[in-house]
Amino acid sequence: DLGALGSDAVATLFENDLVHVHSVALPAGAALAAHDGGERVVYAISDLALAFTTDGDAAEHTFEPGGVHYHEAGTHAVANVGEGTAEFLVFERRGGALPEGAVPGEIPAAEGATDEVIFEHDFAEVHRVTLQPGASLPPHQGFARAVYSLSGYTVEFTDAEGSHVQRYEAGQAHYHDPGDHTVENAGTTVAESLAGDFTPSARARPTGAARWDQ
């Protein structure tokens, strides 16, 4: 778990028994010591040039801002071999059982709303969602998901338990259980977020999965 390293470069934004969300700002030349981690997807906030050591194997990889890649569970170390601070976001799956829920369908198109799938894997999907003020995502089914706010915004979230309005600042993360819901931008600023959706197949992962999936 990245949060257990006690590194000043790592901030844990959200955690429960299903998922941890970490933000990392690793200075040039700095490294994170070897640590155990669950399956995880990583979103590049800045340009990244990283050296990974996994089970004794070393490799270097570069990523552009907005790029997403996958790591299987295991122990690894990472070093920033680039010239600037490496900033990235980690959606890490923990050991708790995923809740049962409806299998999501496609989100219907709506004026002022976009839902772009920027990463697909049998473990998880990552969506970039944008809502203009007053716009909403129509009713749809959702996986168990962690949401990271790319901008500051106010939304009204409606599900089977009712509606509530919530303000999120850029850099915050939160979690939703699966189920039918709608989301409306109830504020005056554009709402931009990332949703890390953990898919049903993540309950029983196949062996031999590729470590990298870009």
PDB file of C-alpha atoms in Angstrom:
ATOM      1  CA  ASP A   1       0.000   0.000   0.000  1.00  0.00           C
ATOM      2  CA  LEU A   2       1.490   3.339  -1.079  1.00  0.00           C
ATOM      3  CA  GLY A   3      -0.012   5.068   1.941  1.00  0.00           C
ATOM      4  CA  ALA A   4       1.936   2.798   4.285  1.00  0.00           C
ATOM      5  CA  LEU A   5       5.281   4.067   2.941  1.00  0.00           C
ATOM      6  CA  GLY A   6       5.044   7.289   4.941  1.00  0.00           C
ATOM      7  CA  SER A   7       6.521   9.195   2.008  1.00  0.00           C
ATOM      8  CA  ASP A   8       5.971  12.951   1.701  1.00  0.00           C
ATOM      9  CA  ALA A   9       5.466  12.326  -2.026  1.00  0.00           C
ATOM     10  CA  VAL A  10       2.283  10.294  -1.438  1.00  0.00           C
ATOM     11  CA  ALA A  11      -1.118  11.594  -0.303  1.00  0.00           C
ATOM     12  CA  THR A  12      -3.995   9.183   0.340  1.00  0.00           C
ATOM     13  CA  LEU A  13      -7.126  10.927  -0.908  1.00  0.00           C
ATOM     14  CA  PHE A  14      -9.630   8.184  -0.113  1.00  0.00           C
ATOM     15  CA  GLU A  15      -9.615   4.687   1.363  1.00  0.00           C
ATOM     16  CA  ASN A  16     -12.046   1.927   2.239  1.00  0.00           C
ATOM     17  CA  ASP A  17     -11.779  -1.867   2.139  1.00  0.00           C
ATOM     18  CA  LEU A  18     -12.404  -1.895  -1.631  1.00  0.00           C
ATOM     19  CA  VAL A  19     -10.199   0.857  -3.031  1.00  0.00           C
ATOM     20  CA  HIS A  20      -7.515   3.350  -2.105  1.00  0.00           C
ATOM     21  CA  VAL A  21      -6.953   6.509  -4.149  1.00  0.00           C
ATOM     22  CA  HIS A  22      -3.487   8.051  -3.877  1.00  0.00           C
ATOM     23  CA  SER A  23      -1.931  11.111  -5.487  1.00  0.00           C
ATOM     24  CA  VAL A  24       1.831  11.084  -5.975  1.00  0.00           C
ATOM     25  CA  ALA A  25       4.195  14.011  -6.623  1.00  0.00           C
ATOM     26  CA  LEU A  26       7.648  12.452  -6.931  1.00  0.00           C
ATOM     27  CA  PRO A  27      10.535  14.926  -7.416  1.00  0.00           C
ATOM     28  CA  ALA A  28      13.110  14.328 -10.133  1.00  0.00           C
ATOM     29  CA  GLY A  29      15.630  11.730  -8.984  1.00  0.00           C
ATOM     30  CA  ALA A  30      13.455  10.577  -6.073  1.00  0.00           C
ATOM     31  CA  ALA A  31      12.141   7.052  -5.564  1.00  0.00           C
ATOM     32  CA  LEU A  32       9.470   5.146  -3.705  1.00  0.00           C
ATOM     33  CA  ALA A  33      10.815   2.129  -1.836  1.00  0.00           C
ATOM     34  CA  ALA A  34       9.621  -1.371  -2.650  1.00  0.00           C
ATOM     35  CA  HIS A  35       6.036  -1.811  -1.502  1.00  0.00           C
ATOM     36  CA  ASP A  36       3.182  -4.277  -1.866  1.00  0.00           C
ATOM     37  CA  GLY A  37       0.185  -3.107  -3.842  1.00  0.00           C
ATOM     38  CA  GLY A  38      -3.132  -4.419  -5.059  1.00  0.00           C
ATOM     39  CA  GLU A  39      -4.145  -4.314  -8.698  1.00  0.00           C
ATOM     40  CA  ARG A  40      -4.182  -0.706  -9.764  1.00  0.00           C
ATOM     41  CA  VAL A  41      -4.578   1.720 -12.619  1.00  0.00           C
ATOM     42  CA  VAL A  42      -2.408   4.835 -12.797  1.00  0.00           C
ATOM     43  CA  TYR A  43      -3.410   8.152 -14.411  1.00  0.00           C
ATOM     44  CA  ALA A  44      -0.621  10.502 -15.481  1.00  0.00           C
ATOM     45  CA  ILE A  45      -1.179  14.093 -14.378  1.00  0.00           C
ATOM     46  CA  SER A  46       2.200  15.265 -15.723  1.00  0.00           C
ATOM     47  CA  ASP A  47       4.707  13.851 -18.189  1.00  0.00           C
ATOM     48  CA  LEU A  48       6.161  10.735 -16.585  1.00  0.00           C
ATOM     49  CA  ALA A  49       9.509   8.980 -17.011  1.00  0.00           C
ATOM     50  CA  LEU A  50       9.532   6.192 -14.442  1.00  0.00           C
ATOM     51  CA  ALA A  51      11.817   3.252 -13.711  1.00  0.00           C
ATOM     52  CA  PHE A  52      10.047   0.245 -12.186  1.00  0.00           C
ATOM     53  CA  THR A  53      11.641  -2.718 -10.457  1.00  0.00           C
ATOM     54  CA  THR A  54       9.226  -5.641 -10.143  1.00  0.00           C
ATOM     55  CA  ASP A  55      10.259  -9.067  -8.866  1.00  0.00           C
ATOM     56  CA  GLY A  56      13.871  -8.228  -9.730  1.00  0.00           C
ATOM     57  CA  ASP A  57      13.054  -7.077 -13.278  1.00  0.00           C
ATOM     58  CA  ALA A  58      13.783  -3.418 -14.126  1.00  0.00           C
ATOM     59  CA  ALA A  59      12.129  -1.417 -16.903  1.00  0.00           C
ATOM     60  CA  GLU A  60      11.609   2.244 -17.807  1.00  0.00           C
ATOM     61  CA  HIS A  61       8.381   3.680 -19.208  1.00  0.00           C
ATOM     62  CA  THR A  62       7.218   7.132 -20.286  1.00  0.00           C
ATOM     63  CA  PHE A  63       3.664   8.449 -20.222  1.00  0.00           C
ATOM     64  CA  GLU A  64       2.017  11.649 -21.434  1.00  0.00           C
ATOM     65  CA  PRO A  65      -0.472  13.621 -19.313  1.00  0.00           C
ATOM     66  CA  GLY A  66      -3.833  11.874 -19.399  1.00  0.00           C
ATOM     67  CA  GLY A  67      -2.294   8.473 -20.107  1.00  0.00           C
ATOM     68  CA  VAL A  68      -3.528   5.490 -18.120  1.00  0.00           C
ATOM     69  CA  HIS A  69      -1.779   2.170 -17.471  1.00  0.00           C
ATOM     70  CA  TYR A  70      -2.312  -0.951 -15.380  1.00  0.00           C
ATOM     71  CA  HIS A  71      -0.247  -2.815 -12.769  1.00  0.00           C
ATOM     72  CA  GLU A  72      -1.056  -6.273 -11.512  1.00  0.00           C
ATOM     73  CA  ALA A  73      -0.825  -6.914  -7.771  1.00  0.00           C
ATOM     74  CA  GLY A  74       2.623  -7.452  -6.303  1.00  0.00           C
ATOM     75  CA  THR A  75       5.737  -5.780  -4.923  1.00  0.00           C
ATOM     76  CA  HIS A  76       7.580  -3.098  -6.855  1.00  0.00           C
ATOM     77  CA  ALA A  77       9.672   0.027  -6.491  1.00  0.00           C
ATOM     78  CA  VAL A  78       9.481   3.129  -8.670  1.00  0.00           C
ATOM     79  CA  ALA A  79      11.930   5.964  -9.370  1.00  0.00           C
ATOM     80  CA  ASN A  80      11.469   9.235 -11.256  1.00  0.00           C
ATOM     81  CA  VAL A  81      14.115   9.300 -13.983  1.00  0.00           C
ATOM     82  CA  GLY A  82      12.654  12.380 -15.655  1.00  0.00           C
ATOM     83  CA  GLU A  83      13.652  16.029 -15.336  1.00  0.00           C
ATOM     84  CA  GLY A  84      10.545  17.328 -13.570  1.00  0.00           C
ATOM     85  CA  THR A  85       8.248  16.264 -10.761  1.00  0.00           C
ATOM     86  CA  ALA A  86       6.272  13.139 -11.672  1.00  0.00           C
ATOM     87  CA  GLU A  87       2.623  13.645 -10.747  1.00  0.00           C
ATOM     88  CA  PHE A  88       0.178  10.771 -11.028  1.00  0.00           C
ATOM     89  CA  LEU A  89      -2.998   9.326  -9.547  1.00  0.00           C
ATOM     90  CA  VAL A  90      -3.402   5.714  -8.387  1.00  0.00           C
ATOM     91  CA  PHE A  91      -6.705   3.804  -8.145  1.00  0.00           C
ATOM     92  CA  GLU A  92      -5.657   0.755  -6.098  1.00  0.00           C
ATOM     93  CA  ARG A  93      -7.929  -2.236  -5.524  1.00  0.00           C
ATOM     94  CA  ARG A  94      -7.888  -3.582  -1.975  1.00  0.00           C
ATOM     95  CA  GLY A  95      -8.958  -6.968  -0.598  1.00  0.00           C
ATOM     96  CA  GLY A  96     -12.634  -6.361   0.199  1.00  0.00           C
ATOM     97  CA  ALA A  97     -15.281  -8.089  -1.911  1.00  0.00           C
ATOM     98  CA  LEU A  98     -16.920  -5.946  -4.563  1.00  0.00           C
ATOM     99  CA  PRO A  99     -20.619  -5.356  -3.892  1.00  0.00           C
ATOM    100  CA  GLU A 100     -23.138  -7.014  -6.153  1.00  0.00           C
ATOM    101  CA  GLY A 101     -24.814  -4.636  -8.539  1.00  0.00           C
ATOM    102  CA  ALA A 102     -26.493  -4.258 -11.885  1.00  0.00           C
ATOM    103  CA  VAL A 103     -24.283  -4.537 -14.947  1.00  0.00           C
ATOM    104  CA  PRO A 104     -23.973  -1.018 -16.364  1.00  0.00           C
ATOM    105  CA  GLY A 105     -25.324  -0.098 -19.735  1.00  0.00           C
ATOM    106  CA  GLU A 106     -24.188   2.681 -22.035  1.00  0.00           C
ATOM    107  CA  ILE A 107     -24.753   6.181 -20.675  1.00  0.00           C
ATOM    108  CA  PRO A 108     -27.175   7.993 -23.025  1.00  0.00           C
ATOM    109  CA  ALA A 109     -25.866  11.134 -24.706  1.00  0.00           C
ATOM    110  CA  ALA A 110     -27.033  14.428 -23.205  1.00  0.00           C
ATOM    111  CA  GLU A 111     -26.501  18.052 -24.142  1.00  0.00           C
ATOM    112  CA  GLY A 112     -23.641  19.600 -22.187  1.00  0.00           C
ATOM    113  CA  ALA A 113     -22.427  16.237 -20.857  1.00  0.00           C
ATOM    114  CA  THR A 114     -19.610  13.978 -22.046  1.00  0.00           C
ATOM    115  CA  ASP A 115     -18.524  10.583 -20.770  1.00  0.00           C
ATOM    116  CA  GLU A 116     -15.289   9.437 -22.414  1.00  0.00           C
ATOM    117  CA  VAL A 117     -13.867   6.001 -21.682  1.00  0.00           C
ATOM    118  CA  ILE A 118     -10.095   6.640 -21.617  1.00  0.00           C
ATOM    119  CA  PHE A 119      -9.043   3.180 -20.399  1.00  0.00           C
ATOM    120  CA  GLU A 120     -10.581  -0.287 -20.644  1.00  0.00           C
ATOM    121  CA  HIS A 121      -9.326  -3.461 -18.985  1.00  0.00           C
ATOM    122  CA  ASP A 122     -10.995  -6.567 -17.580  1.00  0.00           C
ATOM    123  CA  PHE A 123     -10.049  -5.208 -14.140  1.00  0.00           C
ATOM    124  CA  ALA A 124     -11.347  -1.643 -14.407  1.00  0.00           C
ATOM    125  CA  GLU A 125     -12.434   1.195 -16.669  1.00  0.00           C
ATOM    126  CA  VAL A 126     -11.496   4.854 -16.335  1.00  0.00           C
ATOM    127  CA  HIS A 127     -13.974   7.482 -17.532  1.00  0.00           C
ATOM    128  CA  ARG A 128     -13.406  11.223 -17.970  1.00  0.00           C
ATOM    129  CA  VAL A 129     -16.727  12.961 -17.297  1.00  0.00           C
ATOM    130  CA  THR A 130     -17.495  16.603 -18.106  1.00  0.00           C
ATOM    131  CA  LEU A 131     -20.712  18.384 -17.156  1.00  0.00           C
ATOM    132  CA  GLN A 132     -21.464  21.948 -18.147  1.00  0.00           C
ATOM    133  CA  PRO A 133     -23.436  24.021 -15.592  1.00  0.00           C
ATOM    134  CA  GLY A 134     -27.003  22.728 -15.525  1.00  0.00           C
ATOM    135  CA  ALA A 135     -26.190  19.616 -17.559  1.00  0.00           C
ATOM    136  CA  SER A 136     -26.781  16.104 -16.272  1.00  0.00           C
ATOM    137  CA  LEU A 137     -25.988  12.497 -17.046  1.00  0.00           C
ATOM    138  CA  PRO A 138     -29.283  10.664 -17.724  1.00  0.00           C
ATOM    139  CA  PRO A 139     -30.214   7.684 -15.517  1.00  0.00           C
ATOM    140  CA  HIS A 140     -27.673   4.880 -15.903  1.00  0.00           C
ATOM    141  CA  GLN A 141     -26.212   1.916 -14.046  1.00  0.00           C
ATOM    142  CA  GLY A 142     -22.785   2.280 -12.456  1.00  0.00           C
ATOM    143  CA  PHE A 143     -20.071  -0.088 -11.312  1.00  0.00           C
ATOM    144  CA  ALA A 144     -18.454   0.260  -7.887  1.00  0.00           C
ATOM    145  CA  ARG A 145     -16.329   3.336  -8.540  1.00  0.00           C
ATOM    146  CA  ALA A 146     -13.945   5.880  -7.081  1.00  0.00           C
ATOM    147  CA  VAL A 147     -14.278   9.418  -8.408  1.00  0.00           C
ATOM    148  CA  TYR A 148     -11.476  12.005  -8.564  1.00  0.00           C
ATOM    149  CA  SER A 149     -12.305  15.684  -9.110  1.00  0.00           C
ATOM    150  CA  LEU A 150     -10.246  17.348 -11.821  1.00  0.00           C
ATOM    151  CA  SER A 151     -11.973  20.685 -11.160  1.00  0.00           C
ATOM    152  CA  GLY A 152     -13.991  22.250  -8.352  1.00  0.00           C
ATOM    153  CA  TYR A 153     -17.745  21.764  -8.788  1.00  0.00           C
ATOM    154  CA  THR A 154     -21.125  21.237  -7.141  1.00  0.00           C
ATOM    155  CA  VAL A 155     -23.311  18.306  -8.208  1.00  0.00           C
ATOM    156  CA  GLU A 156     -26.689  16.834  -7.297  1.00  0.00           C
ATOM    157  CA  PHE A 157     -26.497  13.038  -7.094  1.00  0.00           C
ATOM    158  CA  THR A 158     -29.726  11.021  -7.178  1.00  0.00           C
ATOM    159  CA  ASP A 159     -30.031   7.277  -6.546  1.00  0.00           C
ATOM    160  CA  ALA A 160     -32.470   4.865  -4.901  1.00  0.00           C
ATOM    161  CA  GLU A 161     -31.831   6.493  -1.513  1.00  0.00           C
ATOM    162  CA  GLY A 162     -32.760   9.997  -2.699  1.00  0.00           C
ATOM    163  CA  SER A 163     -30.940  13.151  -3.781  1.00  0.00           C
ATOM    164  CA  HIS A 164     -28.199  15.196  -2.213  1.00  0.00           C
ATOM    165  CA  VAL A 165     -26.070  18.148  -3.295  1.00  0.00           C
ATOM    166  CA  GLN A 166     -22.333  17.955  -2.715  1.00  0.00           C
ATOM    167  CA  ARG A 167     -19.420  20.319  -3.314  1.00  0.00           C
ATOM    168  CA  TYR A 168     -16.071  18.836  -4.389  1.00  0.00           C
ATOM    169  CA  GLU A 169     -12.786  20.658  -4.771  1.00  0.00           C
ATOM    170  CA  ALA A 170     -10.136  19.817  -7.364  1.00  0.00           C
ATOM    171  CA  GLY A 171      -7.956  16.982  -6.088  1.00  0.00           C
ATOM    172  CA  GLN A 172     -10.602  15.364  -3.849  1.00  0.00           C
ATOM    173  CA  ALA A 173     -11.733  11.733  -4.232  1.00  0.00           C
ATOM    174  CA  HIS A 174     -14.825   9.832  -3.123  1.00  0.00           C
ATOM    175  CA  TYR A 175     -16.591   6.498  -3.720  1.00  0.00           C
ATOM    176  CA  HIS A 176     -19.993   5.251  -4.967  1.00  0.00           C
ATOM    177  CA  ASP A 177     -21.543   1.781  -4.752  1.00  0.00           C
ATOM    178  CA  PRO A 178     -23.023   0.338  -7.957  1.00  0.00           C
ATOM    179  CA  GLY A 179     -26.618   1.080  -8.908  1.00  0.00           C
ATOM    180  CA  ASP A 180     -28.951   3.237 -10.974  1.00  0.00           C
ATOM    181  CA  HIS A 181     -28.278   6.969 -10.546  1.00  0.00           C
ATOM    182  CA  THR A 182     -28.164  10.397 -12.165  1.00  0.00           C
ATOM    183  CA  VAL A 183     -25.709  13.278 -11.710  1.00  0.00           C
ATOM    184  CA  GLU A 184     -26.456  16.945 -12.427  1.00  0.00           C
ATOM    185  CA  ASN A 185     -24.073  19.897 -12.335  1.00  0.00           C
ATOM    186  CA  ALA A 186     -25.824  22.100  -9.785  1.00  0.00           C
ATOM    187  CA  GLY A 187     -23.135  24.793  -9.770  1.00  0.00           C
ATOM    188  CA  THR A 188     -21.821  27.540 -12.031  1.00  0.00           C
ATOM    189  CA  THR A 189     -18.495  25.967 -13.053  1.00  0.00           C
ATOM    190  CA  VAL A 190     -17.719  23.101 -15.419  1.00  0.00           C
ATOM    191  CA  ALA A 191     -17.519  19.793 -13.545  1.00  0.00           C
ATOM    192  CA  GLU A 192     -14.632  17.587 -14.694  1.00  0.00           C
ATOM    193  CA  SER A 193     -13.869  14.265 -13.028  1.00  0.00           C
ATOM    194  CA  LEU A 194     -12.306  10.833 -13.436  1.00  0.00           C
ATOM    195  CA  ALA A 195     -14.248   7.702 -12.482  1.00  0.00           C
ATOM    196  CA  GLY A 196     -12.319   4.517 -11.801  1.00  0.00           C
ATOM    197  CA  ASP A 197     -14.942   1.799 -12.307  1.00  0.00           C
ATOM    198  CA  PHE A 198     -14.141  -1.672 -10.963  1.00  0.00           C
ATOM    199  CA  THR A 199     -15.777  -4.167 -13.281  1.00  0.00           C
ATOM    200  CA  PRO A 200     -17.522  -7.420 -12.260  1.00  0.00           C
ATOM    201  CA  SER A 201     -14.674  -9.500 -13.734  1.00  0.00           C
ATOM    202  CA  ALA A 202     -12.420  -7.947 -11.096  1.00  0.00           C
ATOM    203  CA  ARG A 203     -14.057 -10.322  -8.597  1.00  0.00           C
ATOM    204  CA  ALA A 204     -12.164 -13.259 -10.138  1.00  0.00           C
ATOM    205  CA  ARG A 205      -9.106 -12.114 -12.074  1.00  0.00           C
ATOM    206  CA  PRO A 206      -7.547 -14.498 -14.608  1.00  0.00           C
ATOM    207  CA  THR A 207      -3.895 -15.431 -14.162  1.00  0.00           C
ATOM    208  CA  GLY A 208      -1.211 -14.400 -16.599  1.00  0.00           C
ATOM    209  CA  ALA A 209      -2.614 -10.911 -17.251  1.00  0.00           C
ATOM    210  CA  ALA A 210      -0.318  -8.489 -18.993  1.00  0.00           C
ATOM    211  CA  ARG A 211       1.441  -6.158 -16.570  1.00  0.00           C
ATOM    212  CA  TRP A 212       1.224  -3.202 -18.938  1.00  0.00           C
ATOM    213  CA  ASP A 213      -1.887  -2.121 -20.796  1.00  0.00           C
ATOM    214  CA  GLN A 214      -1.632   1.349 -22.330  1.00  0.00           C
TER     215      GLN A 214
END
